[in-house]
Coordinates of C-alpha atoms and ligand atoms in Angstrom, one line a residue:
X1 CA 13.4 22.6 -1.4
X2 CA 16.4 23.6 0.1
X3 CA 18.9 21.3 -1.1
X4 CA 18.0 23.8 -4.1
X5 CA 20.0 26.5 -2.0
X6 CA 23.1 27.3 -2.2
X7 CA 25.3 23.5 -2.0
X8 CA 24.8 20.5 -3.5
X9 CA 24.7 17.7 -0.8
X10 CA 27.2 14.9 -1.1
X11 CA 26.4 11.4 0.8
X12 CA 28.1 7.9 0.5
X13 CA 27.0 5.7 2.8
X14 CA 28.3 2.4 4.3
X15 CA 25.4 -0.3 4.5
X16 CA 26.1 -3.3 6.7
X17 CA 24.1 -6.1 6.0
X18 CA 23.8 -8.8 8.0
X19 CA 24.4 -12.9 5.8
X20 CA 21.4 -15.4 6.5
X21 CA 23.8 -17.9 7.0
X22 CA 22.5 -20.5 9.9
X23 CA 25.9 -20.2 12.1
X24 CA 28.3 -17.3 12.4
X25 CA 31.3 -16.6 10.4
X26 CA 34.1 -18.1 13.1
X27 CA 32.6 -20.7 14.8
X28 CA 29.4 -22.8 14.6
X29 CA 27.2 -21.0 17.1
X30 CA 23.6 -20.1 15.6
X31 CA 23.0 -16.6 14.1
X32 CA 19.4 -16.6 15.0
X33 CA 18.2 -13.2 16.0
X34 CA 16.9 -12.8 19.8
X35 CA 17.4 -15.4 22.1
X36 CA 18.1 -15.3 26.0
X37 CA 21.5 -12.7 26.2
X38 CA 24.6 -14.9 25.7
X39 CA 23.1 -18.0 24.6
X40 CA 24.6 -18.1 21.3
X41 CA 27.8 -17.7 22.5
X42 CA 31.1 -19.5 22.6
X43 CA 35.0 -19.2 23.8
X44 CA 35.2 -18.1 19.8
X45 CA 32.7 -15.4 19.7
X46 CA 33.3 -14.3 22.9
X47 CA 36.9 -13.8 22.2
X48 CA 38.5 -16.7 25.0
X49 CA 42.2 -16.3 24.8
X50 CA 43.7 -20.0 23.2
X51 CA 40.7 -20.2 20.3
X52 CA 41.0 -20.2 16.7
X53 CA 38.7 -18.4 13.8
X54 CA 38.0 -20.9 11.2
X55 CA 36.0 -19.1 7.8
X56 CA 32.5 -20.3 7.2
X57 CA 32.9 -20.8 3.3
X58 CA 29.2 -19.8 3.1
X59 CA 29.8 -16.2 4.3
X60 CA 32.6 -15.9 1.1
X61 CA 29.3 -17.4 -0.8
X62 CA 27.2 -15.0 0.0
X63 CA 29.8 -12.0 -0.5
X64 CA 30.7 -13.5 -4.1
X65 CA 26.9 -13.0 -4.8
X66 CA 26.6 -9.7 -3.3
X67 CA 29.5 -8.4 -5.6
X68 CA 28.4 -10.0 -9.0
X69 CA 24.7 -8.4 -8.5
X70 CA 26.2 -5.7 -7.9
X71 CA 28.1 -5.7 -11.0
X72 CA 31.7 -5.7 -9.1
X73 CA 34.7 -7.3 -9.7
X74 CA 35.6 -10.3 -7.5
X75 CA 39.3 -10.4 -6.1
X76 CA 40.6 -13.5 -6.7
X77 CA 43.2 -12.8 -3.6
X78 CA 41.5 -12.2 -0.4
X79 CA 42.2 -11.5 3.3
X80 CA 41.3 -10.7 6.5
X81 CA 42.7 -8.1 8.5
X82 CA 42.3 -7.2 12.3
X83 CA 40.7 -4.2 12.9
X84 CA 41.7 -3.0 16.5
X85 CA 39.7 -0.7 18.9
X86 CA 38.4 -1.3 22.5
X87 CA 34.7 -1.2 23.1
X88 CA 32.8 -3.7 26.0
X89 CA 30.8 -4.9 22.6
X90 CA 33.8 -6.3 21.2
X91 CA 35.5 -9.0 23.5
X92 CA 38.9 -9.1 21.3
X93 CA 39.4 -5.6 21.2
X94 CA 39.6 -6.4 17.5
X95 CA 37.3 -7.3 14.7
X96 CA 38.4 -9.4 11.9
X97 CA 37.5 -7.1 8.9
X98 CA 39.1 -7.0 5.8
X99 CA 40.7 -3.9 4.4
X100 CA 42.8 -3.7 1.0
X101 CA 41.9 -7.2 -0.3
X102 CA 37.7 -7.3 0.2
X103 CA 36.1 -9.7 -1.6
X104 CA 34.5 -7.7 -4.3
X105 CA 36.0 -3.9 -5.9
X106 CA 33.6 -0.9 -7.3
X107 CA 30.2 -2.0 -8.9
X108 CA 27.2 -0.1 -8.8
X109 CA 23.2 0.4 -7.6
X110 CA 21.6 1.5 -10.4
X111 CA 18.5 4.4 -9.4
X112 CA 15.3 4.3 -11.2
X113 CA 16.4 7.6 -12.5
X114 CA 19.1 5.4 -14.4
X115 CA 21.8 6.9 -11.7
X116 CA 24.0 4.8 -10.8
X117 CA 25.3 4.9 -7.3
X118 CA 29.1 3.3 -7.3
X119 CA 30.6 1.4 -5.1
X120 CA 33.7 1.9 -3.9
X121 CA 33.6 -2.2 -2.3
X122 CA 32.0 -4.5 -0.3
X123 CA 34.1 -6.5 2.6
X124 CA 33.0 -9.4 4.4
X125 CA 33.8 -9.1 8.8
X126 CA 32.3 -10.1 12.1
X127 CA 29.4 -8.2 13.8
X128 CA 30.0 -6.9 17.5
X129 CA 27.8 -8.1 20.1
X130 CA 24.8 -5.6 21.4
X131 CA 25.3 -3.0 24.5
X132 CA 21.8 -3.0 26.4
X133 CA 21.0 0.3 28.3
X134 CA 18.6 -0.7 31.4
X135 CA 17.8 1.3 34.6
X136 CA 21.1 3.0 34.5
X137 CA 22.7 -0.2 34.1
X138 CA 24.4 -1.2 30.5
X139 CA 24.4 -5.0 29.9
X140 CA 26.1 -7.0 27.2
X141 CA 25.0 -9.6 24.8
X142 CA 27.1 -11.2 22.6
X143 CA 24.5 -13.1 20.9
X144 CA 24.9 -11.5 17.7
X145 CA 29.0 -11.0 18.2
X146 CA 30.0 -12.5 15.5
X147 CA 27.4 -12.5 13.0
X148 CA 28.7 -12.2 9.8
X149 CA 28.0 -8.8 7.8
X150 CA 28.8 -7.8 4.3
X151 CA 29.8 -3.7 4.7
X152 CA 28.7 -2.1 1.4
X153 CA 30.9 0.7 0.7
X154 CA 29.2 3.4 -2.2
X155 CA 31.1 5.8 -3.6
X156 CA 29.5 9.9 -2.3
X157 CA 27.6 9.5 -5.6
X158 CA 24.3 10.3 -3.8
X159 CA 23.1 13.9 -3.9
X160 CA 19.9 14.2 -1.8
X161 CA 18.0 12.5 0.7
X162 CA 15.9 11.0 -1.1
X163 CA 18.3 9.5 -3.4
X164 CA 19.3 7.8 -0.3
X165 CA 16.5 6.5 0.8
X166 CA 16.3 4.7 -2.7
X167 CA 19.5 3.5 -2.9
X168 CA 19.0 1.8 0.5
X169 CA 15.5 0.4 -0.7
X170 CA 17.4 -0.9 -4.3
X171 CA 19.7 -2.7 -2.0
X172 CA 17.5 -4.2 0.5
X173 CA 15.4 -5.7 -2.7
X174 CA 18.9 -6.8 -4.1
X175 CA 19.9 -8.3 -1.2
X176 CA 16.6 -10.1 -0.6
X177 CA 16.3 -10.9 -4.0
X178 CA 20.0 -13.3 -3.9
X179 CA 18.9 -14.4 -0.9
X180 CA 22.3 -13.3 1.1
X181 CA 20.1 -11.2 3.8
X182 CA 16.5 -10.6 5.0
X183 CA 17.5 -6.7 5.2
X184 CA 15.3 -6.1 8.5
X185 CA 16.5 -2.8 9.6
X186 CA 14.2 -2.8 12.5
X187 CA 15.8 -6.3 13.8
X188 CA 19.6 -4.7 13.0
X189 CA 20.2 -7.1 9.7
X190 CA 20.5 -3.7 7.7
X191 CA 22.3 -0.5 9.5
X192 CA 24.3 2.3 7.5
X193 CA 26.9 4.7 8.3
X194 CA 26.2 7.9 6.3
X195 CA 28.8 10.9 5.3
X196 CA 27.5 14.2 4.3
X197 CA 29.2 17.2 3.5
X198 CA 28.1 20.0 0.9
X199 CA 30.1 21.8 -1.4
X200 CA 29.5 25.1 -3.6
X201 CA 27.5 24.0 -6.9
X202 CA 29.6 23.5 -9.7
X203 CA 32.7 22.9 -6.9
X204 CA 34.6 19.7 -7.7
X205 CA 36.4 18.9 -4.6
X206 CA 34.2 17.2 -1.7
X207 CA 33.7 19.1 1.5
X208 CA 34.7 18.0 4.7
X209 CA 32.0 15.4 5.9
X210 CA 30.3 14.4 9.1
X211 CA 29.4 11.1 9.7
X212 CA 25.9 9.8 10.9
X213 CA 26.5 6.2 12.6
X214 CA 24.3 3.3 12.7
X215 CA 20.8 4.6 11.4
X216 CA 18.6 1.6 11.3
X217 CA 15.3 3.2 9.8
X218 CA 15.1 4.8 6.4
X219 CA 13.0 7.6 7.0
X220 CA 15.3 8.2 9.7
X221 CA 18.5 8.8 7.2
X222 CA 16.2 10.7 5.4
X223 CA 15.2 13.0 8.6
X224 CA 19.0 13.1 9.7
X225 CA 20.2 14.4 6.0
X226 CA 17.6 17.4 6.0
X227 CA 18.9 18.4 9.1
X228 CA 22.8 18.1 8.0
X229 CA 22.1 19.9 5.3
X230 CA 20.5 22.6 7.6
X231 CA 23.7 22.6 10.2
X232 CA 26.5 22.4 7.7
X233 CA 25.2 25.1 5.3
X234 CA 24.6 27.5 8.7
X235 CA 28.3 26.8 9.2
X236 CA 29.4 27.4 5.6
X237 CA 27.4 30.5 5.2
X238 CA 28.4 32.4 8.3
X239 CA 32.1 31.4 7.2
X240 CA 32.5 28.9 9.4
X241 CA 33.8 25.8 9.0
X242 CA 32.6 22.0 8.9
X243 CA 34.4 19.9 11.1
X244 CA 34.9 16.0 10.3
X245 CA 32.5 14.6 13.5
X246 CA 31.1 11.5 14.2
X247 CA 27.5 12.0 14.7
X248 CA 24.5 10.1 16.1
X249 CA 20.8 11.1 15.0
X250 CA 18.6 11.5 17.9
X251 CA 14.9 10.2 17.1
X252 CA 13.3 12.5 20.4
X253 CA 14.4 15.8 18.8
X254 CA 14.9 14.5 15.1
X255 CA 18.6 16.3 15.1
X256 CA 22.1 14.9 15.0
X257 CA 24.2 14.9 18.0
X258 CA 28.0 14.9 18.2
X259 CA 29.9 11.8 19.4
X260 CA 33.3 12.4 18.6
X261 CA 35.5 14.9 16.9
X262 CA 38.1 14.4 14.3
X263 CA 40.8 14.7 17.1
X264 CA 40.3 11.6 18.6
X265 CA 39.2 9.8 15.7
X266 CA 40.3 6.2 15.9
X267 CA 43.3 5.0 14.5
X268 CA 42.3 1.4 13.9
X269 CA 46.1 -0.2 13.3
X270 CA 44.8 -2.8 10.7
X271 CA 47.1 -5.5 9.8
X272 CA 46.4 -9.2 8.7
X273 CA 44.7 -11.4 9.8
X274 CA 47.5 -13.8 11.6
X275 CA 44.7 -16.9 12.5
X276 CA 43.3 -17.1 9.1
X277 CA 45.2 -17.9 5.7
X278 CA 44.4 -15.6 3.1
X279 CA 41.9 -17.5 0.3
X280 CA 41.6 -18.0 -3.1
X281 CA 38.3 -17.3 -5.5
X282 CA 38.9 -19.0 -8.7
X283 CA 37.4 -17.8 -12.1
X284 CA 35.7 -21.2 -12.1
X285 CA 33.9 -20.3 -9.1
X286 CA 33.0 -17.2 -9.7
X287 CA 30.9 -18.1 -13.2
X288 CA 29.3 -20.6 -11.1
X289 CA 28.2 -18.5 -8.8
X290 CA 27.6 -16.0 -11.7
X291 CA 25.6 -18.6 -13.6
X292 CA 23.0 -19.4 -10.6
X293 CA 22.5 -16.0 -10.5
X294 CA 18.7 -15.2 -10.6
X295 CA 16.9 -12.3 -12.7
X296 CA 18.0 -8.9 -10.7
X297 CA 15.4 -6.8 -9.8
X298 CA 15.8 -3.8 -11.9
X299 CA 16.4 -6.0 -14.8
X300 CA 12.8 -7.5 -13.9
X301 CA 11.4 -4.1 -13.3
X302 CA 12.3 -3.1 -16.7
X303 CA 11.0 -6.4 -18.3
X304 CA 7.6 -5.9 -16.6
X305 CA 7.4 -2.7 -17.6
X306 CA 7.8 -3.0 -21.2
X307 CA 5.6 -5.5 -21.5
X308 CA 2.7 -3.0 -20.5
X309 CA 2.2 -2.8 -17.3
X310 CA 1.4 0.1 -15.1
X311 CA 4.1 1.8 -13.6
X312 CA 2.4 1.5 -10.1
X313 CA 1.4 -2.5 -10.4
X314 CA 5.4 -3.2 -11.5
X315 CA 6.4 -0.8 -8.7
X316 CA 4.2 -3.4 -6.2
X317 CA 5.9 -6.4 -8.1
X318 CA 9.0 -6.0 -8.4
X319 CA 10.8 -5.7 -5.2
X320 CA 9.5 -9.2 -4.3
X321 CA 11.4 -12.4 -5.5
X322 CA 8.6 -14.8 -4.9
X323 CA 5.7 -12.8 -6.2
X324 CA 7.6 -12.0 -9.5
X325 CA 8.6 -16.0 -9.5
X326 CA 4.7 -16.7 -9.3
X327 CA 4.0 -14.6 -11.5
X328 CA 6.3 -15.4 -14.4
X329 CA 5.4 -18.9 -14.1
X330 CA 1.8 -18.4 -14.4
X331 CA 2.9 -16.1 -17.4
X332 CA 5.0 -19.6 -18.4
X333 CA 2.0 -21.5 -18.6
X334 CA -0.1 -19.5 -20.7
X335 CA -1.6 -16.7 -18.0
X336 CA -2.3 -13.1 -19.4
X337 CA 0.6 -11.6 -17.5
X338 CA -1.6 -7.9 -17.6
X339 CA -4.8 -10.0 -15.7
X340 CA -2.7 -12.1 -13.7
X341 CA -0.5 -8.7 -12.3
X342 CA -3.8 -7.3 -11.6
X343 CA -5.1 -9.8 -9.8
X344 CA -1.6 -10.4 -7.7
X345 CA -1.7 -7.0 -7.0
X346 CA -5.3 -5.8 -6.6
X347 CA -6.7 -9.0 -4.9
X348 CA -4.2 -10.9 -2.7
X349 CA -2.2 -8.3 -1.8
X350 CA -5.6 -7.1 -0.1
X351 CA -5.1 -10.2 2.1
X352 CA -1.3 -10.5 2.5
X353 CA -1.3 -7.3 4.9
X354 CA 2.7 -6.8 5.9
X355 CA 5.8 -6.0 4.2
X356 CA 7.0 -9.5 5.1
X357 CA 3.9 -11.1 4.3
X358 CA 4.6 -10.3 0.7
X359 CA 7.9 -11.0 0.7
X360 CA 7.3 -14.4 1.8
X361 CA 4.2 -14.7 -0.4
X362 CA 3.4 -18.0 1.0
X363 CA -0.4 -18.5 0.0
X364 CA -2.1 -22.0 -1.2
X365 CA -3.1 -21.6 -4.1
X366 CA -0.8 -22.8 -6.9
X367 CA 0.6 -21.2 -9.8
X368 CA -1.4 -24.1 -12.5
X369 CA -4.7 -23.1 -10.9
X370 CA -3.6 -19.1 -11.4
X371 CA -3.1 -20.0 -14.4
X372 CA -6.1 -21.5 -15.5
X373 CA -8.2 -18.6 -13.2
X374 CA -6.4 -16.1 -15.6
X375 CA -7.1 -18.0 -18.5
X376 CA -10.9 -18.2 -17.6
X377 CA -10.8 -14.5 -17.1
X378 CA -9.1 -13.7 -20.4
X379 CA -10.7 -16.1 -22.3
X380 CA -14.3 -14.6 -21.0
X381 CA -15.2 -17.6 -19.6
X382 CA -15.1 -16.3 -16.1
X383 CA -16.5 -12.7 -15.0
X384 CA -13.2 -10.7 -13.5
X385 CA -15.5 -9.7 -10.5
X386 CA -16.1 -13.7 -10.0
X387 CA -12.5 -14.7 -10.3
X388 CA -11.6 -11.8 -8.2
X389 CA -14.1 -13.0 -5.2
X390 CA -13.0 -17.2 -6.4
X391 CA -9.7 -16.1 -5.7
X392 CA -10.0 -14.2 -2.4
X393 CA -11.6 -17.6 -1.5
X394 CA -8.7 -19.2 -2.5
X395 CA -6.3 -17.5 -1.0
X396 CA -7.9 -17.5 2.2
X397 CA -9.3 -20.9 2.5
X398 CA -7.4 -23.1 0.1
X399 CA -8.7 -25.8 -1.8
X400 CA -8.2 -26.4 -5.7
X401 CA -9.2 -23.7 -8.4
X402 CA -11.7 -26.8 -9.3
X403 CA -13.5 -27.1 -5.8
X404 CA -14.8 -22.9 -6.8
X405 CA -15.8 -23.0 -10.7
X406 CA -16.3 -26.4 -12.3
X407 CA -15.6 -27.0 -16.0
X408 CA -18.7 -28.1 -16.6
X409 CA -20.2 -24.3 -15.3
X410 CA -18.1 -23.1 -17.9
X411 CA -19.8 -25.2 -20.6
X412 CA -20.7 -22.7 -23.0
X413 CA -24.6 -21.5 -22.6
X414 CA -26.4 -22.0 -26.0
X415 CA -26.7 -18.5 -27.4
X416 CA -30.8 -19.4 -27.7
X417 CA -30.8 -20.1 -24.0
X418 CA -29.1 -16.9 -23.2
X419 CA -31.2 -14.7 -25.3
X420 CA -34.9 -16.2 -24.0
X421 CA -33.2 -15.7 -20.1
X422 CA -32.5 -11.9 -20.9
X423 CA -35.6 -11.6 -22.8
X424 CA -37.9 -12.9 -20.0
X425 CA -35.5 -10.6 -17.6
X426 CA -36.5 -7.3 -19.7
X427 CA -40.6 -8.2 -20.0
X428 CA -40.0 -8.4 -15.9
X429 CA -38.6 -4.9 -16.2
X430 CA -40.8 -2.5 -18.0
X431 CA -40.0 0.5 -15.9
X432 CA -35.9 0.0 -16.5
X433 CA -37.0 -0.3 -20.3
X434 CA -38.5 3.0 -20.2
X435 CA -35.4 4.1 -18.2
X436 CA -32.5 2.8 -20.7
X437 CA -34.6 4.3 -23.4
X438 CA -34.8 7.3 -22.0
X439 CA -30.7 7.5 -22.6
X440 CA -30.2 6.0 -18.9
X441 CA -27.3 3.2 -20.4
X442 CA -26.5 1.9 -17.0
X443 CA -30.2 0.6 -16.9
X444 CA -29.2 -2.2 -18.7
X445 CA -27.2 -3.5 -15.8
X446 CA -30.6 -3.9 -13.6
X447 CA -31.3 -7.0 -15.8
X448 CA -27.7 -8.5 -15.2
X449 CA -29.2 -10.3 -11.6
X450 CA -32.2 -11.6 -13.1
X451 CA -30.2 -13.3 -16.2
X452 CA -27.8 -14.6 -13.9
X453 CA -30.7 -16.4 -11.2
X454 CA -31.9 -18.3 -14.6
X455 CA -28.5 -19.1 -15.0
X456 CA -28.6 -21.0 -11.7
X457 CA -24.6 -20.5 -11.2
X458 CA -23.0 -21.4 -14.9
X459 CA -20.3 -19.3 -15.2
X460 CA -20.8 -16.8 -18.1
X461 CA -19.0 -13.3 -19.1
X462 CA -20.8 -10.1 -17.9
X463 CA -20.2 -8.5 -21.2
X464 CA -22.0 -11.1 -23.0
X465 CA -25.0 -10.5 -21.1
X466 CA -24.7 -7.5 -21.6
X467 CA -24.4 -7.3 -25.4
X468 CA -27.4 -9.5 -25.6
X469 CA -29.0 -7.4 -23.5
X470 CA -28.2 -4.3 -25.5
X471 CA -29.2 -6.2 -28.9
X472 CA -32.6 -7.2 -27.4
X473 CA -32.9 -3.5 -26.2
X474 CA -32.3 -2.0 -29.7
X475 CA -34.8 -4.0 -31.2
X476 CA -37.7 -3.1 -29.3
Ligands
ADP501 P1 36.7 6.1 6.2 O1 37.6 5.0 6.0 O2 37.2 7.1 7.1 O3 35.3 5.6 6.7 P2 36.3 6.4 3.4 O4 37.1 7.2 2.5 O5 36.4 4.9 3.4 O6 36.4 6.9 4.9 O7 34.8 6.7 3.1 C1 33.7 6.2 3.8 C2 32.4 6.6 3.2 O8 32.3 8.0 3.2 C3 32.3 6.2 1.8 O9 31.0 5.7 1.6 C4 32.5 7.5 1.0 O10 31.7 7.5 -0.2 C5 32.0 8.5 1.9 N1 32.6 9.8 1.7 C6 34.0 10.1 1.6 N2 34.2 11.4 1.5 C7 33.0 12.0 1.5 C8 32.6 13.4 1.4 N3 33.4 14.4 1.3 N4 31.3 13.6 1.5 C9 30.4 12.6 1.7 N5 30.7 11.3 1.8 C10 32.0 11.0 1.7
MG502 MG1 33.5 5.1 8.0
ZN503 ZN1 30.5 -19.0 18.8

C-alpha cells in the first residue's frame, strides 16, 4: 500500500448536499431535478436587478437537523453573507452563503472503526445554476440556481482514501436517514470538494494541500486520492514543493488536472447579507427538532448488531431508513428479528434490484403479515424454504399473508397421522433404506416428497418429518 510509504495522507473534505425541500431557498420556484433548461426559473433565481431573497424556513429545518445528527452545536445567531465571484452560472455575481455565523459548529461522522471524522461546520447557501458544454457551444441553465445546499465542512481528520469513501457513504445514510436529502451523487444532490496534502509521519503541522473540486462519484474521490498521493509525494521526495492548486479529476485518464493556482485564488469579499435579516434559533426549537429526531444509523447498526446478527446482514440493513423501520416493527409485534433479517435480506432483496429500490423499500406486503410469516417460521409451523418461496410470492404479487398459507393448513397434523404417512413413504423406498443404512444420512431426505404428497399441502416443519423419519429408521 503506498499510503504506507513515506507520508501520512491528510483529506478534509467539503460535501454539498443538496435539501429535499419542494421550492428553492429564495423564492418559490420548484427544485425538481431535470426539467426543460430555465423552466424553474424566476427574476429571483435568476438574479433580476429590483428582487428580494426571502428564507424558506424549511431550508433552516433541514440544516437544524443536519447539525443535531451530526452531534453539532446549533448557533442560536445566524446570517447570511454574500459570497462574491463572477462566473456565467451565477447570475448575481454573488451567492448568498453564510460564513462566521453557519447554522451548526464542529460535530462529528463517526467511522465504523470508531473514528470520528470532525466537523469543522455546516452552512446553509444557494446552489449555482449548471453550465452545459454542447458542440463547442456552452449553454446555461439555471434550473437548479438556487437550490438550496447544506456545505458540510469536516475537519482534515481523514487519513486515506478509503476512509473517505466511508465517511461520504456515513453521510449519505445520515442524510437519507433525516430525510434532509436523497444524496444522489450521480443527479448532483451530493458533490464534495476534497483537500489533500501529506506530511512526514509523526509531523504535526499539515502540508500545503491541493484541492480536488466537485467530484460527484465515490469511487472517483477514491481514484483521485491515490493519484494525489502519487504526485505530491514525487514532489516532496525530489525536494520539491507542493503548491496550493485547485484541481479537477479527469475520469478519461483517471488523473487530476490543474485549474488554478494559488496566485489567482479568489478573494471572495464576504460581507452580510444586506436583503435578509439575520435569524434567531431558539433552544425551544432546537429540542423540538432534537426530540423528532429518529434512531441514527450507526446507533441502529450497533443495536442490530448486538442483538446477534451477522455483521454482513446488519451491514445490508442498516443504511436504509425504511427497511430498518419494517423491520423493527415486525420485531415490535412479536417477529424473530434473526428470521425476519434473514428473510429481508436473503429473500426480498433478491427482488428489490437497485440501490434506490431499497431505499424506497416500497413492497405490499405489510409488516402484521411479516410478522405472523416469521412467527410461522419460528414457531415451526411453516418450513423456512416455504415462507421463503410464500414470501417471494408476496412480494411480487401481493395479496394477504392469508391468501398463501391458511390457518387451518397449519392445524397441527396428529402425530399418528404423520408417523403412518412416513411409514408408508419408507416401505415405498426399500432401496433408500438400504442406502441410509448403509451410513448414507441424507437418504432420509428422499422420503421428505412422498410424506409431503400424503400431506396434500398442510403446512408442516421439515424437521419434524424428518425426526419421524429418523425414529422410524432406527427402529427397523
Ligand atoms: P478554504 O476556506 O480555503 O476552503 P478551509 O480552511 O475552510 O479553507 O478548509 C477547507 C477544507 O480543507 C476543510 O475541509 C479542511 O478540513 C481542509 N483542509 C484544510 N487544511 C488542509 C490540509 N493541510 N490538508 C488537507 N485538508 C485540509
Ligand atoms: Mg474550499
Ligand atoms: Zn425562482
Amino acid at each position: 500500500m503506498s499510503e504506507q510509504r513515506r507520508y501520512e495522507m491528510v483529506v478534509g473534505l467539503e460535501t454539498h448536499v443538496e435539501l429535499s425541500t419542494k421550492t428553492k431557498i429564495f423564492c418559490s420556484c420548484t427544485t425538481a431535478f431535470g426539467g426543460a433548461p430555465n423552466t424553474h426559473c424566476c427574476p429571483v433565481c435568476t438574479g433580476m436587478p429590483g428582487t428580494l431573497p426571502l428564507l424558506n424556513k424549511q431550508v433552516v429545518a433541514y440544516a437544524v437537523r443536519a447539525g443535531l445528527a451530526t452531534h453539532g452545536k446549533i448557533n442560536n445567531l445566524c446570517r447570511m453573507d454574500r459570497k462574491n465571484y463572477v462566473y456565467p452560472d451565477l447570475p448575481k455575481a454573488y451567492q448568498i452563503s453564510q460564513s462566521d455565523m453557519p447554522i451548526s459548529v464542529g460535530g462529528y461522522v463517526e467511522l465504523d472503526s470508531g473514528k470520528h471524522i470532525r466537523l469543522h461546520h455546516i452552512h446553509i447557501e444557494e446552489d449555482a445554476g449548471k453550465l452545459v458544454h454542447e458542440n463547442g457551444s456552452t449553454y446555461i441553465d439555471y434550473n437548479r440556481g438556487g437550490v438550496p445546499l447544506i456545505e458540510i465542512v469536516s475537519e482534515p481528520d481523514i487519513s486515506s482514501p478509503e476512509e473517505a469513501k466511508e465517511y461520504m457513504t456515513k453521510l449519505q445514510i445520515l442524510m437519507r436517514y433525516i430525510g434532509v436529502s436523497d444524496c444522489k451523487m450521480q443527479e448532483g444532490s451530493m458533490r464534495c470538494d476534497v483537500n489533500v496534502s501529506l506530511r512526514p509521519w509523526g509531523q504535526k503541522e499539515y502540508g500545503t494541500r491541493a484541492e480536488i473540486k466537485n467530484m460527484n462519484s465515490m469511487n472517483f474521490v477514491v481514484k483521485a486520492l491515490h493519484y494525489e498521493y502519487e504526485r505530491q509525494s514525487d514532489l516532496l521526495d525530489s525536494g520539491e514543493k507542493v503548491t496550493q492548486d485547485t484541481l479537477r479529476y479527469d475520469e478519461e485518464t483517471s488523473t487530476t488536472v490543474l485549474m488554478r493556482r494559488k496566485e489567482d485564488a479568489q478573494d471572495y469579499r464576504y460581507f452580510p447579507e444586506p436583503d435578509i435579516l439575520s435569524f434567531r434559533i431558539s433552544d425551544a426549537y432546537i429540542e423540538k427538532v432534537q426530540g423528532g429526531m429518529p434512531e441514527l444509523p450507526m446507533e441502529k447498526k450497533k443495536r442490530y448488531l448486538a442483538s446477534g446478527i451477522s455483521e454482513q446482514i446488519v451491514e445490508d440493513l442498516y443504511k436504509y431508513k425504511r427497511v430498518t423501520d419494517f423491520l423493527d416493527e415486525t420485531v415490535r409485534l412479536g417477529g424473530n428479528m434473526q428470521k425476519a433479517a434473514t428473510l429481508i435480506t436473503g429473500t426480498v432483496y433478491a427482488l428489490l434490484a437497485t440501490e434506490e429500490e431499497k431505499e424506497n423499500f416500497d413492497i405490499p406486503v405489510s409488516a402484521e403479515d411479516f410478522a405472523q410469516l416469521v412467527k410461522y417460521v419460528d414457531g415451526d409451523k411453516v418450513d423456512f424454504t416455504v415462507a421463503r418461496k410464500t414470501l417471494q410470492k408476496m412480494v411480487a404479487e401481493g395479496g394477504r399473508l392469508s391468501d398463501y398459507i391458511k390457518p387451518s393448513d397449519l392445524a397441527d397434523i396428529p402425530e399418528e397421522e404423520l408417523r403412518e404417512y412416513c411409514a408408508q413413504a419408507i416401505s415405498e423406498r426399500p432401496q433408500a433404506v438400504v442406502d441410509f443404512k448403509n451410513g448414507r444420512d441424507s437418504a432420509v431426505t428422499s422420503f421428505y416428497g412422498l410424506v409431503k404428497k400424503r400431506l396434500q399441502g398442510r403446512n408442516i416443519n421439515i424437521k419434524k418429518i424428518d425426526a419421524v423419519l429418523r425414529d422410524l429408521l432406527s427402529k427397523m
